[in-house]
mmCIF file of C-alpha atoms in Angstrom:
data_model
loop_
_atom_site.group_PDB
_atom_site.id
_atom_site.type_symbol
_atom_site.label_atom_id
_atom_site.label_comp_id
_atom_site.label_asym_id
_atom_site.label_seq_id
_atom_site.Cartn_x
_atom_site.Cartn_y
_atom_site.Cartn_z
ATOM 1 C CA MET A 1 7.110 0.355 -3.514
ATOM 2 C CA SER A 2 9.219 2.675 -5.567
ATOM 3 C CA SER A 3 8.944 4.550 -8.826
ATOM 4 C CA SER A 4 10.817 1.819 -10.692
ATOM 5 C CA ALA A 5 10.115 -1.875 -11.010
ATOM 6 C CA HIS A 6 13.400 -2.850 -9.368
ATOM 7 C CA ARG A 7 12.751 -2.158 -5.697
ATOM 8 C CA ARG A 8 15.092 -3.381 -3.029
ATOM 9 C CA ARG A 9 13.871 -3.532 0.537
ATOM 10 C CA THR A 10 15.968 -4.026 3.647
ATOM 11 C CA ARG A 11 13.448 -6.405 5.189
ATOM 12 C CA ARG A 12 14.954 -9.809 4.416
ATOM 13 C CA THR A 13 16.540 -10.275 7.848
ATOM 14 C CA THR A 14 13.784 -8.523 9.785
ATOM 15 C CA GLN A 15 11.850 -10.538 12.317
ATOM 16 C CA LEU A 16 8.335 -11.396 11.162
ATOM 17 C CA ILE A 17 5.298 -11.974 13.271
ATOM 18 C CA GLY A 18 3.302 -15.065 12.349
ATOM 19 C CA VAL A 19 -0.343 -15.794 12.947
ATOM 20 C CA ALA A 20 -0.817 -16.003 16.700
ATOM 21 C CA ALA A 21 -2.426 -19.418 16.512
ATOM 22 C CA ALA A 22 0.626 -20.809 14.758
ATOM 23 C CA GLY A 23 2.879 -19.823 17.661
ATOM 24 C CA THR A 24 5.884 -19.195 15.410
ATOM 25 C CA LEU A 25 8.029 -16.385 14.159
ATOM 26 C CA ALA A 26 9.674 -16.463 10.772
ATOM 27 C CA VAL A 27 12.688 -14.792 9.244
ATOM 28 C CA GLY A 28 12.927 -13.656 5.620
ATOM 29 C CA GLY A 29 15.117 -16.667 4.877
ATOM 30 C CA GLY A 30 12.306 -18.998 5.940
ATOM 31 C CA LEU A 31 13.670 -20.164 9.332
ATOM 32 C CA ALA A 32 11.126 -20.479 12.136
ATOM 33 C CA VAL A 33 11.678 -20.111 15.865
ATOM 34 C CA ALA A 34 9.282 -20.660 18.745
ATOM 35 C CA GLY A 35 7.545 -17.838 20.538
ATOM 36 C CA SER A 36 5.482 -14.748 19.879
ATOM 37 C CA ALA A 37 6.300 -11.053 20.228
ATOM 38 C CA MET A 38 2.611 -10.175 20.390
ATOM 39 C CA ALA A 39 2.264 -9.738 24.129
ATOM 40 C CA THR A 40 -0.655 -7.310 24.317
ATOM 41 C CA LYS A 41 -4.072 -8.900 24.489
ATOM 42 C CA ALA A 42 -6.921 -7.477 22.434
ATOM 43 C CA PRO A 43 -9.545 -5.680 24.530
ATOM 44 C CA GLN A 44 -12.759 -7.502 25.285
ATOM 45 C CA ALA A 45 -14.860 -4.865 23.508
ATOM 46 C CA ALA A 46 -13.161 -3.345 20.498
ATOM 47 C CA PRO A 47 -14.058 0.240 19.600
ATOM 48 C CA ALA A 48 -15.778 0.961 16.318
ATOM 49 C CA ALA A 49 -13.235 0.969 13.509
ATOM 50 C CA PRO A 50 -12.919 3.721 10.936
ATOM 51 C CA THR A 51 -14.500 2.753 7.638
ATOM 52 C CA ALA A 52 -12.177 2.332 4.667
ATOM 53 C CA ALA A 53 -12.851 4.082 1.385
ATOM 54 C CA ALA A 54 -15.709 2.668 -0.661
ATOM 55 C CA ALA A 55 -13.626 1.756 -3.733
ATOM 56 C CA GLY A 56 -12.938 -1.966 -3.862
ATOM 57 C CA PHE A 57 -9.999 -1.620 -6.249
ATOM 58 C CA THR A 58 -7.567 1.292 -6.330
ATOM 59 C CA PRO A 59 -4.485 0.560 -8.465
ATOM 60 C CA TYR A 60 -1.240 2.446 -7.950
ATOM 61 C CA VAL A 61 -0.197 4.883 -10.662
ATOM 62 C CA ASP A 62 3.506 5.707 -10.874
ATOM 63 C CA THR A 63 3.449 9.469 -11.439
ATOM 64 C CA SER A 64 7.176 9.592 -12.248
ATOM 65 C CA LEU A 65 6.851 7.868 -15.625
ATOM 66 C CA THR A 66 6.289 9.396 -19.034
ATOM 67 C CA PRO A 67 4.037 9.548 -20.869
ATOM 68 C CA ALA A 68 1.617 10.236 -18.043
ATOM 69 C CA TYR A 69 -0.844 7.464 -17.249
ATOM 70 C CA ASP A 70 -4.321 8.142 -18.654
ATOM 71 C CA LEU A 71 -6.712 7.990 -15.695
ATOM 72 C CA THR A 72 -9.915 8.866 -17.522
ATOM 73 C CA GLY A 73 -9.011 6.584 -20.425
ATOM 74 C CA THR A 74 -8.830 3.670 -17.993
ATOM 75 C CA VAL A 75 -12.218 4.640 -16.574
ATOM 76 C CA GLN A 76 -13.717 4.464 -20.048
ATOM 77 C CA LYS A 77 -12.084 1.121 -20.875
ATOM 78 C CA THR A 78 -12.568 -0.727 -17.581
ATOM 79 C CA GLY A 79 -14.970 1.155 -15.310
ATOM 80 C CA VAL A 80 -12.269 1.407 -12.622
ATOM 81 C CA LYS A 81 -12.526 4.922 -11.217
ATOM 82 C CA HIS A 82 -10.314 5.041 -8.148
ATOM 83 C CA PHE A 83 -6.500 5.285 -8.208
ATOM 84 C CA THR A 84 -3.613 5.664 -5.759
ATOM 85 C CA LEU A 85 -1.064 8.222 -6.943
ATOM 86 C CA ALA A 86 2.525 7.538 -5.894
ATOM 87 C CA PHE A 87 4.679 8.987 -4.404
ATOM 88 C CA LEU A 88 5.097 12.280 -2.543
ATOM 89 C CA THR A 89 8.440 12.591 -0.758
ATOM 90 C CA SER A 90 10.759 15.340 0.475
ATOM 91 C CA GLY A 91 11.805 17.703 -2.281
ATOM 92 C CA GLY A 92 14.483 19.130 -0.017
ATOM 93 C CA GLY A 93 13.634 19.813 3.594
ATOM 94 C CA CYS A 94 10.002 19.724 4.666
ATOM 95 C CA VAL A 95 8.587 20.287 1.174
ATOM 96 C CA PRO A 96 6.382 17.641 -0.505
ATOM 97 C CA LYS A 97 7.150 16.949 -4.159
ATOM 98 C CA TRP A 98 6.248 14.165 -6.572
ATOM 99 C CA GLY A 99 9.150 11.740 -6.522
ATOM 100 C CA GLY A 100 11.083 14.338 -4.555
ATOM 101 C CA ALA A 101 11.355 16.534 -7.647
ATOM 102 C CA GLY A 102 8.021 17.532 -9.189
ATOM 103 C CA ASP A 103 5.998 20.423 -7.799
ATOM 104 C CA LEU A 104 2.557 19.496 -6.519
ATOM 105 C CA ALA A 105 0.619 21.346 -9.201
ATOM 106 C CA GLY A 106 2.945 20.387 -12.039
ATOM 107 C CA ASP A 107 2.455 16.625 -12.198
ATOM 108 C CA ALA A 108 0.788 15.420 -15.400
ATOM 109 C CA VAL A 109 -1.136 12.640 -13.641
ATOM 110 C CA ALA A 110 -2.281 14.813 -10.743
ATOM 111 C CA ARG A 111 -3.573 17.413 -13.197
ATOM 112 C CA GLN A 112 -6.114 14.797 -14.330
ATOM 113 C CA ILE A 113 -7.791 14.646 -10.907
ATOM 114 C CA PRO A 114 -10.561 17.155 -11.734
ATOM 115 C CA ALA A 115 -11.461 15.257 -14.923
ATOM 116 C CA LEU A 116 -11.397 11.967 -13.020
ATOM 117 C CA ARG A 117 -13.757 13.342 -10.391
ATOM 118 C CA LYS A 118 -16.033 14.660 -13.089
ATOM 119 C CA ALA A 119 -16.177 11.073 -14.394
ATOM 120 C CA GLY A 120 -17.210 9.864 -10.925
ATOM 121 C CA GLY A 121 -13.771 8.807 -9.695
ATOM 122 C CA ASP A 122 -11.255 9.924 -7.090
ATOM 123 C CA VAL A 123 -7.703 9.399 -5.857
ATOM 124 C CA ARG A 124 -5.784 8.420 -2.765
ATOM 125 C CA VAL A 125 -2.340 10.062 -2.640
ATOM 126 C CA SER A 126 0.539 8.074 -1.170
ATOM 127 C CA PHE A 127 3.438 9.585 0.770
ATOM 128 C CA GLY A 128 6.704 7.663 1.032
ATOM 129 C CA GLY A 129 7.739 4.613 -0.984
ATOM 130 C CA ALA A 130 11.082 2.859 -1.252
ATOM 131 C CA ASN A 131 12.992 5.744 -2.841
ATOM 132 C CA GLY A 132 13.754 9.226 -1.618
ATOM 133 C CA THR A 133 13.200 10.664 1.855
ATOM 134 C CA GLU A 134 9.819 10.335 3.525
ATOM 135 C CA LEU A 135 8.704 13.689 4.901
ATOM 136 C CA ALA A 136 8.656 12.458 8.508
ATOM 137 C CA ALA A 137 12.442 12.098 8.310
ATOM 138 C CA ALA A 138 12.864 15.555 6.761
ATOM 139 C CA CYS A 139 10.541 17.665 8.908
ATOM 140 C CA SER A 140 11.691 18.706 12.368
ATOM 141 C CA SER A 141 8.381 18.669 14.242
ATOM 142 C CA ALA A 142 4.944 17.105 14.110
ATOM 143 C CA SER A 143 3.279 20.464 13.414
ATOM 144 C CA GLU A 144 5.678 21.215 10.546
ATOM 145 C CA LEU A 145 5.077 17.731 9.159
ATOM 146 C CA ALA A 146 1.301 18.092 9.429
ATOM 147 C CA ALA A 147 1.552 21.320 7.453
ATOM 148 C CA ALA A 148 3.602 19.574 4.755
ATOM 149 C CA TYR A 149 1.098 16.728 4.426
ATOM 150 C CA GLY A 150 -1.674 19.314 4.555
ATOM 151 C CA LYS A 151 -0.305 21.115 1.498
ATOM 152 C CA ALA A 152 -1.126 18.076 -0.626
ATOM 153 C CA VAL A 153 -4.460 17.499 1.103
ATOM 154 C CA ASP A 154 -5.493 21.074 0.419
ATOM 155 C CA GLN A 155 -3.977 21.260 -3.077
ATOM 156 C CA PHE A 156 -5.950 18.254 -4.309
ATOM 157 C CA LYS A 157 -8.898 18.431 -1.881
ATOM 158 C CA LEU A 158 -8.058 14.925 -0.711
ATOM 159 C CA THR A 159 -10.298 12.774 1.431
ATOM 160 C CA GLU A 160 -7.939 9.758 1.352
ATOM 161 C CA VAL A 161 -4.188 9.549 1.984
ATOM 162 C CA ASP A 162 -1.724 6.700 2.299
ATOM 163 C CA PHE A 163 1.654 6.384 3.990
ATOM 164 C CA ASP A 164 3.948 3.819 2.351
ATOM 165 C CA ILE A 165 6.623 3.119 4.947
ATOM 166 C CA GLU A 166 9.334 0.608 4.079
ATOM 167 C CA GLY A 167 13.080 0.036 3.960
ATOM 168 C CA GLY A 168 15.137 2.192 6.311
ATOM 169 C CA ALA A 169 12.132 4.384 7.140
ATOM 170 C CA LEU A 170 10.224 1.569 8.844
ATOM 171 C CA PRO A 171 12.411 1.127 11.965
ATOM 172 C CA ASP A 172 12.881 4.901 12.439
ATOM 173 C CA THR A 173 10.899 5.189 15.662
ATOM 174 C CA ALA A 174 11.391 8.943 16.043
ATOM 175 C CA ALA A 175 10.062 9.580 12.544
ATOM 176 C CA ASN A 176 7.204 7.132 13.106
ATOM 177 C CA THR A 177 6.106 8.983 16.238
ATOM 178 C CA ARG A 178 6.436 12.366 14.514
ATOM 179 C CA ARG A 179 4.377 11.050 11.575
ATOM 180 C CA ALA A 180 1.685 9.607 13.831
ATOM 181 C CA GLN A 181 1.355 12.866 15.758
ATOM 182 C CA ALA A 182 1.210 14.822 12.489
ATOM 183 C CA ILE A 183 -1.470 12.555 11.021
ATOM 184 C CA ALA A 184 -3.551 12.870 14.184
ATOM 185 C CA GLN A 185 -3.323 16.665 13.852
ATOM 186 C CA LEU A 186 -4.221 16.425 10.179
ATOM 187 C CA GLN A 187 -7.302 14.331 10.923
ATOM 188 C CA LYS A 188 -8.465 16.900 13.470
ATOM 189 C CA GLN A 189 -8.032 19.638 10.861
ATOM 190 C CA HIS A 190 -9.738 17.548 8.163
ATOM 191 C CA PRO A 191 -12.513 15.513 9.854
ATOM 192 C CA GLY A 192 -13.193 12.234 8.106
ATOM 193 C CA LEU A 193 -9.787 12.069 6.396
ATOM 194 C CA ASP A 194 -9.268 8.407 5.471
ATOM 195 C CA VAL A 195 -5.769 7.208 6.402
ATOM 196 C CA SER A 196 -4.064 3.986 5.344
ATOM 197 C CA PHE A 197 -0.593 2.579 5.963
ATOM 198 C CA THR A 198 1.150 0.522 3.284
ATOM 199 C CA LEU A 199 3.679 -1.868 4.800
ATOM 200 C CA PRO A 200 5.984 -4.699 3.689
ATOM 201 C CA VAL A 201 4.785 -8.205 4.410
ATOM 202 C CA MET A 202 5.795 -11.826 4.103
ATOM 203 C CA PRO A 203 3.476 -14.849 3.926
ATOM 204 C CA GLU A 204 3.941 -15.048 7.726
ATOM 205 C CA GLY A 205 2.749 -11.482 8.244
ATOM 206 C CA LEU A 206 4.018 -7.986 8.955
ATOM 207 C CA THR A 207 7.486 -7.391 10.357
ATOM 208 C CA GLN A 208 7.778 -6.464 14.019
ATOM 209 C CA ASP A 209 8.664 -2.921 12.907
ATOM 210 C CA GLY A 210 5.404 -2.807 10.964
ATOM 211 C CA VAL A 211 3.399 -3.952 13.984
ATOM 212 C CA ASN A 212 5.198 -1.406 16.156
ATOM 213 C CA LEU A 213 4.340 1.362 13.672
ATOM 214 C CA LEU A 214 0.634 0.493 13.874
ATOM 215 C CA SER A 215 0.674 0.362 17.667
ATOM 216 C CA ASN A 216 2.452 3.719 17.762
ATOM 217 C CA ALA A 217 -0.104 5.244 15.409
ATOM 218 C CA LYS A 218 -2.967 4.050 17.606
ATOM 219 C CA GLN A 219 -1.276 5.366 20.760
ATOM 220 C CA ASN A 220 -0.920 8.786 19.143
ATOM 221 C CA GLY A 221 -4.562 8.983 18.122
ATOM 222 C CA VAL A 222 -4.428 8.120 14.413
ATOM 223 C CA GLN A 223 -7.669 6.714 13.029
ATOM 224 C CA VAL A 224 -6.392 3.973 10.715
ATOM 225 C CA SER A 225 -8.878 2.855 8.078
ATOM 226 C CA ALA A 226 -6.677 0.284 6.341
ATOM 227 C CA VAL A 227 -3.380 -1.575 6.518
ATOM 228 C CA ASN A 228 -2.310 -2.242 2.955
ATOM 229 C CA ILE A 229 0.217 -5.077 2.580
ATOM 230 C CA MET A 230 2.763 -5.289 -0.246
ATOM 231 C CA ALA A 231 2.263 -8.918 -1.258
ATOM 232 C CA MET A 232 5.412 -9.194 -3.365
ATOM 233 C CA ASP A 233 9.182 -9.722 -3.428
ATOM 234 C CA TYR A 234 9.344 -12.322 -0.651
ATOM 235 C CA GLY A 235 12.831 -13.581 -1.445
ATOM 236 C CA SER A 236 14.638 -16.547 -2.912
ATOM 237 C CA SER A 237 13.469 -18.931 -0.158
ATOM 238 C CA TYR A 238 9.862 -18.693 -1.344
ATOM 239 C CA HIS A 239 8.950 -20.823 -4.353
ATOM 240 C CA GLY A 240 5.191 -21.227 -3.974
ATOM 241 C CA ASP A 241 2.135 -19.793 -5.659
ATOM 242 C CA MET A 242 1.951 -15.998 -5.430
ATOM 243 C CA GLY A 243 -1.839 -15.972 -5.130
ATOM 244 C CA THR A 244 -1.661 -18.348 -2.164
ATOM 245 C CA TYR A 245 1.107 -16.306 -0.555
ATOM 246 C CA ALA A 246 -1.044 -13.176 -0.853
ATOM 247 C CA THR A 247 -3.962 -14.786 0.986
ATOM 248 C CA GLN A 248 -1.635 -16.249 3.617
ATOM 249 C CA ALA A 249 -0.080 -12.823 4.192
ATOM 250 C CA ALA A 250 -3.520 -11.219 4.486
ATOM 251 C CA THR A 251 -4.637 -13.855 6.992
ATOM 252 C CA ALA A 252 -1.548 -13.359 9.153
ATOM 253 C CA THR A 253 -1.892 -9.582 8.956
ATOM 254 C CA GLN A 254 -5.531 -9.735 10.042
ATOM 255 C CA ALA A 255 -4.504 -11.380 13.311
ATOM 256 C CA GLN A 256 -1.789 -8.741 13.862
ATOM 257 C CA VAL A 257 -4.125 -5.843 13.065
ATOM 258 C CA LYS A 258 -6.735 -7.245 15.440
ATOM 259 C CA LYS A 259 -4.252 -7.015 18.316
ATOM 260 C CA ALA A 260 -2.254 -3.912 17.368
ATOM 261 C CA LEU A 261 -5.298 -1.745 16.639
ATOM 262 C CA GLY A 262 -7.758 -3.399 19.002
ATOM 263 C CA ARG A 263 -10.238 -4.392 16.303
ATOM 264 C CA SER A 264 -12.913 -7.047 16.366
ATOM 265 C CA ASP A 265 -12.394 -10.066 14.149
ATOM 266 C CA ALA A 266 -14.703 -8.733 11.436
ATOM 267 C CA ASP A 267 -13.346 -5.181 11.615
ATOM 268 C CA ALA A 268 -9.776 -6.470 11.403
ATOM 269 C CA TRP A 269 -10.602 -8.177 8.095
ATOM 270 C CA LYS A 270 -12.191 -4.962 6.851
ATOM 271 C CA THR A 271 -8.965 -3.143 7.752
ATOM 272 C CA VAL A 272 -6.693 -5.330 5.583
ATOM 273 C CA ALA A 273 -5.942 -4.296 1.987
ATOM 274 C CA VAL A 274 -3.688 -6.232 -0.401
ATOM 275 C CA THR A 275 -1.382 -4.971 -3.152
ATOM 276 C CA PRO A 276 0.394 -7.566 -5.319
ATOM 277 C CA MET A 277 3.036 -6.698 -7.891
ATOM 278 C CA ILE A 278 1.448 -7.900 -11.114
ATOM 279 C CA GLY A 279 3.355 -10.078 -13.541
ATOM 280 C CA VAL A 280 7.041 -10.692 -12.912
ATOM 281 C CA ASN A 281 8.212 -9.443 -9.514
ATOM 282 C CA ASP A 282 11.666 -8.084 -8.711
ATOM 283 C CA VAL A 283 12.631 -11.434 -7.178
ATOM 284 C CA GLN A 284 13.318 -13.922 -9.955
ATOM 285 C CA GLY A 285 10.753 -16.706 -10.067
ATOM 286 C CA GLU A 286 7.982 -14.726 -8.393
ATOM 287 C CA VAL A 287 5.161 -14.250 -10.914
ATOM 288 C CA PHE A 288 1.675 -12.992 -10.104
ATOM 289 C CA THR A 289 -0.722 -14.032 -12.874
ATOM 290 C CA PRO A 290 -4.246 -12.985 -13.916
ATOM 291 C CA ALA A 291 -5.415 -16.302 -12.421
ATOM 292 C CA ASP A 292 -3.830 -15.258 -9.110
ATOM 293 C CA ALA A 293 -5.722 -11.978 -9.390
ATOM 294 C CA ALA A 294 -9.033 -13.813 -9.807
ATOM 295 C CA ALA A 295 -8.266 -16.016 -6.788
ATOM 296 C CA LEU A 296 -7.399 -12.951 -4.696
ATOM 297 C CA VAL A 297 -10.730 -11.347 -5.617
ATOM 298 C CA THR A 298 -12.574 -14.480 -4.451
ATOM 299 C CA PHE A 299 -10.685 -14.363 -1.148
ATOM 300 C CA ALA A 300 -11.310 -10.618 -0.728
ATOM 301 C CA ARG A 301 -15.035 -11.152 -1.211
ATOM 302 C CA SER A 302 -15.130 -13.928 1.378
ATOM 303 C CA LYS A 303 -13.387 -11.781 4.000
ATOM 304 C CA HIS A 304 -14.736 -8.336 3.009
ATOM 305 C CA LEU A 305 -11.264 -6.815 2.737
ATOM 306 C CA ALA A 306 -10.818 -3.040 2.757
ATOM 307 C CA TRP A 307 -9.683 -2.981 -0.864
ATOM 308 C CA LEU A 308 -7.324 -4.462 -3.418
ATOM 309 C CA SER A 309 -4.645 -2.633 -5.378
ATOM 310 C CA MET A 310 -1.691 -3.491 -7.617
ATOM 311 C CA TRP A 311 1.753 -2.248 -8.492
ATOM 312 C CA SER A 312 1.151 -0.796 -10.895
ATOM 313 C CA ALA A 313 -1.441 0.383 -13.431
ATOM 314 C CA THR A 314 1.386 1.450 -15.731
ATOM 315 C CA ARG A 315 2.607 -2.153 -15.881
ATOM 316 C CA ASP A 316 -0.763 -3.636 -16.868
ATOM 317 C CA ARG A 317 0.122 -4.480 -20.453
ATOM 318 C CA PRO A 318 2.335 -6.965 -22.302
ATOM 319 C CA CYS A 319 5.944 -5.996 -23.005
ATOM 320 C CA PRO A 320 6.747 -5.149 -26.644
ATOM 321 C CA GLY A 321 9.232 -8.012 -26.828
ATOM 322 C CA GLY A 322 6.918 -10.525 -25.174
ATOM 323 C CA ALA A 323 7.221 -12.322 -21.848
ATOM 324 C CA SER A 324 10.530 -12.180 -19.985
ATOM 325 C CA HIS A 325 12.083 -13.110 -16.649
ATOM 326 C CA SER A 326 12.784 -9.568 -15.456
ATOM 327 C CA ALA A 327 10.497 -6.912 -13.997
ATOM 328 C CA GLN A 328 9.915 -3.809 -16.088
ATOM 329 C CA PRO A 329 8.440 -0.430 -15.034
ATOM 330 C CA THR A 330 6.005 -0.098 -17.956
ATOM 331 C CA CYS A 331 4.876 -3.677 -18.677
ATOM 332 C CA SER A 332 4.206 -6.889 -16.774
ATOM 333 C CA SER A 333 6.679 -9.241 -18.508
ATOM 334 C CA VAL A 334 3.962 -11.914 -18.823
ATOM 335 C CA ASP A 335 1.625 -12.872 -21.647
ATOM 336 C CA GLN A 336 -1.547 -10.882 -21.054
ATOM 337 C CA ALA A 337 -4.151 -8.748 -22.732
ATOM 338 C CA PRO A 338 -3.866 -5.006 -22.079
ATOM 339 C CA LEU A 339 -5.552 -4.060 -18.777
ATOM 340 C CA ALA A 340 -6.107 -7.734 -17.896
ATOM 341 C CA PHE A 341 -5.136 -7.238 -14.252
ATOM 342 C CA THR A 342 -7.162 -4.029 -13.922
ATOM 343 C CA LYS A 343 -10.249 -5.844 -15.186
ATOM 344 C CA ALA A 344 -9.647 -8.920 -13.010
ATOM 345 C CA LEU A 345 -8.927 -7.070 -9.753
ATOM 346 C CA GLY A 346 -11.532 -4.443 -10.615
ATOM 347 C CA ALA A 347 -14.173 -7.130 -10.173
ATOM 348 C CA TYR A 348 -13.770 -6.597 -6.419
ATOM 349 C CA THR A 349 -16.156 -3.872 -5.370
ATOM 350 C CA GLY A 350 -15.635 -4.071 -1.631
#
C-alpha cells in the first residue's frame, strides 16, 4: 500500500501459491498449472505461536495527507481506538522518515499518539509500503537496520510494528534476510514487541516471494504475530465479489502460514489478518462495499483472525462529487455514510 490511492504493484506475473488441498498454482492473469511449491511439511507438534495484538480492528492512516487525520475524533465517533500509521521509509540512507521526508517527531498524526493513548488507544507503525525505499534496502547491515527501526520504536514507545513489503522489495532476498535479522535483534532488545508482515495476496494466496519471506523470517528467529494480506487490486482477470475474494485469500493464506511458520491449524488462523481497500480499488471494477465489510467481519469471527484493517481511514467518507469509477486518496468513491466502513469493520473485536 502506498500513500496515494493509485498503487501499482509488480505482482501480476508473480507465481502464486494456492491452497495445498487444491493442488494448483495460479498466475495473476488467472491461469492455473498443476503442482505445488510448498515442499516442506509442517511439524507434527507446532510450537506456541506469538499472540497478535488485542485490537480486532486497526485501520491504516495515511500520515502523508493533509489535513492530518483526527485519531481521537474517530475514537469519540466510533469507539475504534487502534490505528496503523503508514509509512516509515528511508529518508536518505539508513534514516527513518514519514513517507521518506517527514522527521519522526514532526508528523501531525504521530503527534496525536499521546492523546490517543490517554483515550485508551494505541498505534502500530508500519515500515515500507509501495512507494519510496524500505529501510532494509538502504541500510548496510542488520545491526544498522535494527538501530533505524529502533529509533521509531523508542521515539513512540511502540509495542507493535508492521513491515509492509511489496513491489520490487518483496523478491529482494538480501534485504529480506537483513530485515529478518534486524527484527530478531529488535525483539531481543524490546521483549514482547509484536511484529506483523503485510504482504500482497491474490484469491489463490500469497506469492511465492511472500511465502519465502515468511520462511526466511522464521529461520532468522523473528517471532511473527500476524501476516496481514492486502485483499485488493487483483487485476483485470478477476470479476467476482470482493468480499468473497477476501475470504478466499485468507483461507489460502492460512494454509501457507501453517506450513511456512509451522503453526497449528488454529494458530495459523489466528495469525492471518486482512486489509481490504474500501470502496473503489485501483483496478477498475473492483469495489469493496459496506456489505462486503459486514461479511468479512462474520468470517473473521468464525475463524478468530488476528485482526482486520482497511486502506484507509482517510478514505472512509463519500466523495464531494458523489460516487465515481476511480479511486481517490481522501474518499471511497462509493455512496456511503461517513465512517461507514470504520463502524462496520470495527464490529470485529478479535
